mmCIF file of C-alpha atoms in Angstrom:
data_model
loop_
_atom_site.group_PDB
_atom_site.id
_atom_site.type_symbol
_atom_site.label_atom_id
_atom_site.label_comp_id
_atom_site.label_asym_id
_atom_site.label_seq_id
_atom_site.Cartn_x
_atom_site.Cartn_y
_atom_site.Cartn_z
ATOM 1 C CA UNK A 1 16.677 23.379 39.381
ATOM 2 C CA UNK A 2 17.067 19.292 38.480
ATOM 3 C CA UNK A 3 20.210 18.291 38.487
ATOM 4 C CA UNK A 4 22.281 17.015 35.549
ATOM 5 C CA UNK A 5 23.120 13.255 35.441
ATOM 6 C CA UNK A 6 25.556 11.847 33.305
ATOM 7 C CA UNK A 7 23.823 9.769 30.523
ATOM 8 C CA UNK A 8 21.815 13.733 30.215
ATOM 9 C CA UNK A 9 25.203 15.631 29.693
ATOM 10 C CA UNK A 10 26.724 12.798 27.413
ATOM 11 C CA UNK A 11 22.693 13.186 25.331
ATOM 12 C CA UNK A 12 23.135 17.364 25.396
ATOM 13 C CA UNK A 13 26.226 17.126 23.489
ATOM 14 C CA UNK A 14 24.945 14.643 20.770
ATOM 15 C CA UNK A 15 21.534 16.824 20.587
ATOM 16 C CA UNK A 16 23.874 19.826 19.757
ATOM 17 C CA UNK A 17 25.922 18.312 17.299
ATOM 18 C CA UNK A 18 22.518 17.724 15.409
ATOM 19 C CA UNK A 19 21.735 20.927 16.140
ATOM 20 C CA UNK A 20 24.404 22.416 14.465
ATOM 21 C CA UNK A 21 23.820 20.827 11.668
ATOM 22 C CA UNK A 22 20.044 22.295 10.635
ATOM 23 C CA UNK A 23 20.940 25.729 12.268
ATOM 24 C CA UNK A 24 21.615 27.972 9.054
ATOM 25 C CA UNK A 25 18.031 26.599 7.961
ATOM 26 C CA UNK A 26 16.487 27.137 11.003
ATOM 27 C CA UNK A 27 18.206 31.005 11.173
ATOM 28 C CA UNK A 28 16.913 31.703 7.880
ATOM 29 C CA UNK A 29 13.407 30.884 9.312
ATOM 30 C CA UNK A 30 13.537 33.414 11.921
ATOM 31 C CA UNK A 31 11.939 37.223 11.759
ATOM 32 C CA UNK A 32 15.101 38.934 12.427
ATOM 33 C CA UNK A 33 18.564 38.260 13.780
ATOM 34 C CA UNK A 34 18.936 36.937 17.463
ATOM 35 C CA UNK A 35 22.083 37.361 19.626
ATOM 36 C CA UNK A 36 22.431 35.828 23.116
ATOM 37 C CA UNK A 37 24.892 36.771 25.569
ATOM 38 C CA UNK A 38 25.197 35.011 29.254
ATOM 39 C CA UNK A 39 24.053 37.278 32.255
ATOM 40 C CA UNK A 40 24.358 37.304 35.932
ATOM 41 C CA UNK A 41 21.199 37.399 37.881
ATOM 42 C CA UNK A 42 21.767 41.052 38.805
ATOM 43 C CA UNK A 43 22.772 42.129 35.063
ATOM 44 C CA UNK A 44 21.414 45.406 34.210
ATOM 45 C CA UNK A 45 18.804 45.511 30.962
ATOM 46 C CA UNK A 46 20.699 46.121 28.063
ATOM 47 C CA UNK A 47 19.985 49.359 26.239
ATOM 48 C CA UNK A 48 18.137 47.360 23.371
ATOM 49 C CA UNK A 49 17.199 44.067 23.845
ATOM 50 C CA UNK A 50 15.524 42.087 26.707
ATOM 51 C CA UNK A 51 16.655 39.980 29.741
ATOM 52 C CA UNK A 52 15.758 36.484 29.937
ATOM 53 C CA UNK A 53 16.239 33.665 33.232
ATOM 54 C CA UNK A 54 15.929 30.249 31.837
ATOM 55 C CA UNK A 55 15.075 27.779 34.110
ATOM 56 C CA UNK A 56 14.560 24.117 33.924
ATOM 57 C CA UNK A 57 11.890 22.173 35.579
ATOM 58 C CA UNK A 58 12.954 20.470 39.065
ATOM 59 C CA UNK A 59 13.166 16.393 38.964
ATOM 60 C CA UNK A 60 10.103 14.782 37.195
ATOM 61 C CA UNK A 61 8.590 10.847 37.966
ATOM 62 C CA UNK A 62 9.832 10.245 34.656
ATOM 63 C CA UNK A 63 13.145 11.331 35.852
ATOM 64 C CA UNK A 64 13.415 9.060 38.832
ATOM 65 C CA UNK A 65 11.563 6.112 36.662
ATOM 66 C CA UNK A 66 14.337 6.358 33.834
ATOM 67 C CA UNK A 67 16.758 5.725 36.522
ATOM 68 C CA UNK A 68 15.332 3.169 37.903
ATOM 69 C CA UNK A 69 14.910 1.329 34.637
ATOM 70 C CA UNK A 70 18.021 1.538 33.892
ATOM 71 C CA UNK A 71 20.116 0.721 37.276
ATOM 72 C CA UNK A 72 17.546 -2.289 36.558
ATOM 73 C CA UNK A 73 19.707 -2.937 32.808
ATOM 74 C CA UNK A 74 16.513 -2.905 31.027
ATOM 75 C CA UNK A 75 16.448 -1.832 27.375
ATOM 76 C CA UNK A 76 14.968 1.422 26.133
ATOM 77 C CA UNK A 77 13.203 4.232 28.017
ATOM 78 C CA UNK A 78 9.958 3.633 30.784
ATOM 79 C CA UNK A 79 8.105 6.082 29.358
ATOM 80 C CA UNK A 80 7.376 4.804 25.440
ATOM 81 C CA UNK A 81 4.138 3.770 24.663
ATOM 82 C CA UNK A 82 5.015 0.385 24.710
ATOM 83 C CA UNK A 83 6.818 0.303 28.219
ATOM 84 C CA UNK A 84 3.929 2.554 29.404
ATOM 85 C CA UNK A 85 1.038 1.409 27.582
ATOM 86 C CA UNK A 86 -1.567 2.961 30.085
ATOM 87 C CA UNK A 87 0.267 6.239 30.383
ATOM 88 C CA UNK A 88 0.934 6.018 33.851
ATOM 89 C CA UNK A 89 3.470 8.804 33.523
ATOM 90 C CA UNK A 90 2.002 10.826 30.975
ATOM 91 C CA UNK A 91 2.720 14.217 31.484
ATOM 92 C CA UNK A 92 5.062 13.965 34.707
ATOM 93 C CA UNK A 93 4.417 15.706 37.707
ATOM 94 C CA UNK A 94 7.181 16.636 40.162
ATOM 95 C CA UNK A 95 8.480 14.598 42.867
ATOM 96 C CA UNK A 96 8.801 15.139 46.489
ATOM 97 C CA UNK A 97 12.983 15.966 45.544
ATOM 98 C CA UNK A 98 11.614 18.249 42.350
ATOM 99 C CA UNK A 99 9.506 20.418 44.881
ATOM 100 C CA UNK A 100 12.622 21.069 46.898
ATOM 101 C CA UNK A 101 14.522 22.013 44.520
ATOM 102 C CA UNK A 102 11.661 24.802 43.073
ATOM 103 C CA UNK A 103 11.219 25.807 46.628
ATOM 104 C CA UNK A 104 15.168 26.486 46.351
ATOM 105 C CA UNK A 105 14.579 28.949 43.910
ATOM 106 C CA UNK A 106 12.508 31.336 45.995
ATOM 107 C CA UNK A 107 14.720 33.433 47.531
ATOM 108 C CA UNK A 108 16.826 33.558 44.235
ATOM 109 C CA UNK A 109 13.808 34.296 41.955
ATOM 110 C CA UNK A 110 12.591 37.204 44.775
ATOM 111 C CA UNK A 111 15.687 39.267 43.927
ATOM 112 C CA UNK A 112 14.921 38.930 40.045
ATOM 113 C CA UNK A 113 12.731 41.625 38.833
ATOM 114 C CA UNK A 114 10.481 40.521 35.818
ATOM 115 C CA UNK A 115 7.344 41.700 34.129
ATOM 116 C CA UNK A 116 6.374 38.343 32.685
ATOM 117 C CA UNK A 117 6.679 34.354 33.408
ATOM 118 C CA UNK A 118 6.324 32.146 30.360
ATOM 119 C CA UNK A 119 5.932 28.701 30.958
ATOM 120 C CA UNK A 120 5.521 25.137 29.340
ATOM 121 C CA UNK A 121 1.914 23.992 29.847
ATOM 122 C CA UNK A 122 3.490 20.748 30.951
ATOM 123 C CA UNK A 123 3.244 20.093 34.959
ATOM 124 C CA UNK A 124 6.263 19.603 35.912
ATOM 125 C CA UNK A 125 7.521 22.806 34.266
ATOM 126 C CA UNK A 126 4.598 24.693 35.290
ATOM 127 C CA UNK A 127 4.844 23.336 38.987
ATOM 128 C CA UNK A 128 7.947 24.284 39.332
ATOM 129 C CA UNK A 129 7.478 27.817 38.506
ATOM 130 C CA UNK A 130 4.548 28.021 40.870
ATOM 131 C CA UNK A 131 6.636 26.829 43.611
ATOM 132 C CA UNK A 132 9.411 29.494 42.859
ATOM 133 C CA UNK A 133 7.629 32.766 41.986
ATOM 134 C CA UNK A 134 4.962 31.962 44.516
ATOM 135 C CA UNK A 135 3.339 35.221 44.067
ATOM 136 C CA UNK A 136 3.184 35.692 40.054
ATOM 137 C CA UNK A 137 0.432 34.866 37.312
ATOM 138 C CA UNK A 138 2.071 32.543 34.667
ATOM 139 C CA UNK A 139 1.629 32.788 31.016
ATOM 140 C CA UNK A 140 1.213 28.844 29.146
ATOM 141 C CA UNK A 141 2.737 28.576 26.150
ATOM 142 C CA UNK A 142 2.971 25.569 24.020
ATOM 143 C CA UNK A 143 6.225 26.359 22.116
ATOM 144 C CA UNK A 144 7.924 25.552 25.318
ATOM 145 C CA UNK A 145 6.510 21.872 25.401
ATOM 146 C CA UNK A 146 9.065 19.804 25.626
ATOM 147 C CA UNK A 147 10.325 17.310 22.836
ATOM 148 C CA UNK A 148 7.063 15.931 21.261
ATOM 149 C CA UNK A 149 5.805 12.370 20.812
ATOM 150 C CA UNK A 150 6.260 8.836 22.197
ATOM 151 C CA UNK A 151 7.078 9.298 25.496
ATOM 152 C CA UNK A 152 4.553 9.080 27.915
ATOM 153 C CA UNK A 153 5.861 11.913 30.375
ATOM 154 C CA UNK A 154 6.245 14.149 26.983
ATOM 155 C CA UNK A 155 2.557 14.127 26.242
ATOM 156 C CA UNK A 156 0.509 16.880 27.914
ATOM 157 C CA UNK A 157 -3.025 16.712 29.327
ATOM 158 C CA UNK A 158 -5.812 18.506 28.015
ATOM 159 C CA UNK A 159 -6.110 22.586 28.579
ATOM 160 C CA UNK A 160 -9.367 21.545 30.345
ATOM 161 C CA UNK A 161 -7.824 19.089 32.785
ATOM 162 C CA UNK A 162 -5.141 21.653 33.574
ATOM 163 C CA UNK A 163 -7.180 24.548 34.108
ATOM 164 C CA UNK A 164 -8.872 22.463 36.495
ATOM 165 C CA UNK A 165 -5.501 21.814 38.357
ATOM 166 C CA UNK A 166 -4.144 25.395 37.878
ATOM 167 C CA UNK A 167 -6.189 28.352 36.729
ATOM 168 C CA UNK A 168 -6.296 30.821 37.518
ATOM 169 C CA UNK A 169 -2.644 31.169 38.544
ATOM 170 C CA UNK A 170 -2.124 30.087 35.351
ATOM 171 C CA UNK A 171 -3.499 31.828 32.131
ATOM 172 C CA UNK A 172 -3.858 29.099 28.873
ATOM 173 C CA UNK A 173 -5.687 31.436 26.596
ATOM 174 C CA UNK A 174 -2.606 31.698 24.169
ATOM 175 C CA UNK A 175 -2.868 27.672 23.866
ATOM 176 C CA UNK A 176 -4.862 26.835 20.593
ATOM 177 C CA UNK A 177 -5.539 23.378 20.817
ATOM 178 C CA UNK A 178 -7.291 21.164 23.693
ATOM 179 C CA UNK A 179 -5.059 18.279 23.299
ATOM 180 C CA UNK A 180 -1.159 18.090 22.964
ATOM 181 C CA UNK A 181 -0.416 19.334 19.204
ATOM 182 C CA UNK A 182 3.245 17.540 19.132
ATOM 183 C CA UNK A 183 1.645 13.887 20.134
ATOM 184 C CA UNK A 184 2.594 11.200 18.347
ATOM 185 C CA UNK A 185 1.947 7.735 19.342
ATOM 186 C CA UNK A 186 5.142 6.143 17.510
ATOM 187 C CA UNK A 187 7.480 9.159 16.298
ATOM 188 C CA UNK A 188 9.383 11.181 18.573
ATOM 189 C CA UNK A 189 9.480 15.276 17.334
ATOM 190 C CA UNK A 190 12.384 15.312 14.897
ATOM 191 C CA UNK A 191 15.136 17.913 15.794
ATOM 192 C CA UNK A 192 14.420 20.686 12.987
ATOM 193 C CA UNK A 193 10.434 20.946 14.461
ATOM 194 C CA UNK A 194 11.508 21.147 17.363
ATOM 195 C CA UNK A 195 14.285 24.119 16.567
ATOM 196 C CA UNK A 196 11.993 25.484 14.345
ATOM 197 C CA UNK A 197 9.401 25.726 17.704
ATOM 198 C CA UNK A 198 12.295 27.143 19.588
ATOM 199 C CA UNK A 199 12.664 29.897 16.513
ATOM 200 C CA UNK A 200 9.131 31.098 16.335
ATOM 201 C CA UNK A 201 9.775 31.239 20.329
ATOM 202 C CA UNK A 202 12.186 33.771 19.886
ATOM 203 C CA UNK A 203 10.275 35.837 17.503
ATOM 204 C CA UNK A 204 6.945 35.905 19.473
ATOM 205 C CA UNK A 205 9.609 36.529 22.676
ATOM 206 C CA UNK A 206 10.428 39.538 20.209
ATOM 207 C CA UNK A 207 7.399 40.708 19.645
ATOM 208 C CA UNK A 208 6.263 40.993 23.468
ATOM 209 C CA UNK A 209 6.151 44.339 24.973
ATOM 210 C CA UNK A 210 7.709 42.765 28.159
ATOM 211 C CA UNK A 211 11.917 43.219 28.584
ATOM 212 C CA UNK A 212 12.685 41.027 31.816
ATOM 213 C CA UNK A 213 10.778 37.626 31.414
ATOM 214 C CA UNK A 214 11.262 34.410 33.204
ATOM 215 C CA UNK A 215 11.333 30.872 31.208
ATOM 216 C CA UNK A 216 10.506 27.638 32.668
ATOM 217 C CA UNK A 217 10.863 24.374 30.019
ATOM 218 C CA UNK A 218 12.553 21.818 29.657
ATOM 219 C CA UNK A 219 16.475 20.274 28.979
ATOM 220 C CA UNK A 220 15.349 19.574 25.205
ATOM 221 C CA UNK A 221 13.444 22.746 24.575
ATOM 222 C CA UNK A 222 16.631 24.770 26.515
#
């Protein structure tokens, strides 16, 4: 549901470019071959295969903090260690706007039928699913974290900390470790982990008995 701003849609296109170029590696990593095709909302399930509504988290802190910083014309991002030093955005929750725009979802999500909701353990991906599909369990998984390491907002509590905030609408037993396995206090996830993590996404997607499932993540995960 957060909007796109410009500097994002300008970053999407260099992220695929670099994309492309690790993909035949990253293919040859994968379980078995995976086509995608584009579906409407009301798209019947295919005959063999599984339908799939992506959604990204609604606007973040870190989102309205990054813009801040730089209508300000200061240099790099708010959220690195060294702008953020006591983590004061780690793990970003949604705003008051990022709410809005999950409660915006409700009516659309209600005419979606789905037999499972996958979601980044992060809060403001996790929130915003809770907000849309007021009435459903979600399943945490950490392959859905967004890109790893350095930034403050990427860098996700502890399982115990968010059970305390979420459970039990929210089930973290398929999360392995307590604290964030992609953190990195200096070095940002490189691209081919982080398509790799988006590979063995699609193969454990595979493997789940479940056909219609609902995604929520993030713009550098999707």
């Amino acid at each position: 549901p957060g909007g796109v701003e410009a500097h994002q849609a300008a970053e999407v296109k260099g992220e695929l470019a670099g994309f492309a170029g690790i993909a035949t590696e990253v293919r040859a990593s994968m379980s078995r071959r995976c086509d995608a095709t584009p579906a409407s909302d009301d798209a019947p399930l295919p005959a063999a295969g599984k339908l799939v509504y992506l959604i990204r988290h609604g606007e973040g802190c870190h989102n309205v903090a990054q813009r801040e910083w730089r209508a300000a014309g200061k240099p790099g991002e708010p959220y690195t260690v060294d702008n953020d030093p006591e983590a004061l955005l780690a793990d970003a929750e949604l705003t008051a706007t990022g709410k809005d725009q999950a409660r915006a979802l409700v009516r659309r999500l209600a005419r979606v039928s789905h037999e499972l909701v996958l979601v980044s353990p992060m809060r403001r991906a996790t929130e915003t699913a809770l907000i849309a599909l007021p009435s459903a369990t979600l399943v945490a998984c950490d392959l859905l974290h967004e890109t790893g390491g350095r930034h403050t907002c990427d860098r996700r509590l502890e399982v115990s900390a968010l059970r305390e905030l979420y459970a039990p609408r929210v089930d973290y037993s398929l999360l392995d470790s307590e604290t964030d396995p992609y953190w990195d206090d200096h070095v940002r996830e490189p691209k081919l982990s982080l398509a790799r993590r988006a590979a063995a996404f699609v193969d454990f997607l595979e493997r789940r008995p479940e056909r219609r499932v609902v995604v929520a993540a993030h713009s550098g995960f999707l």
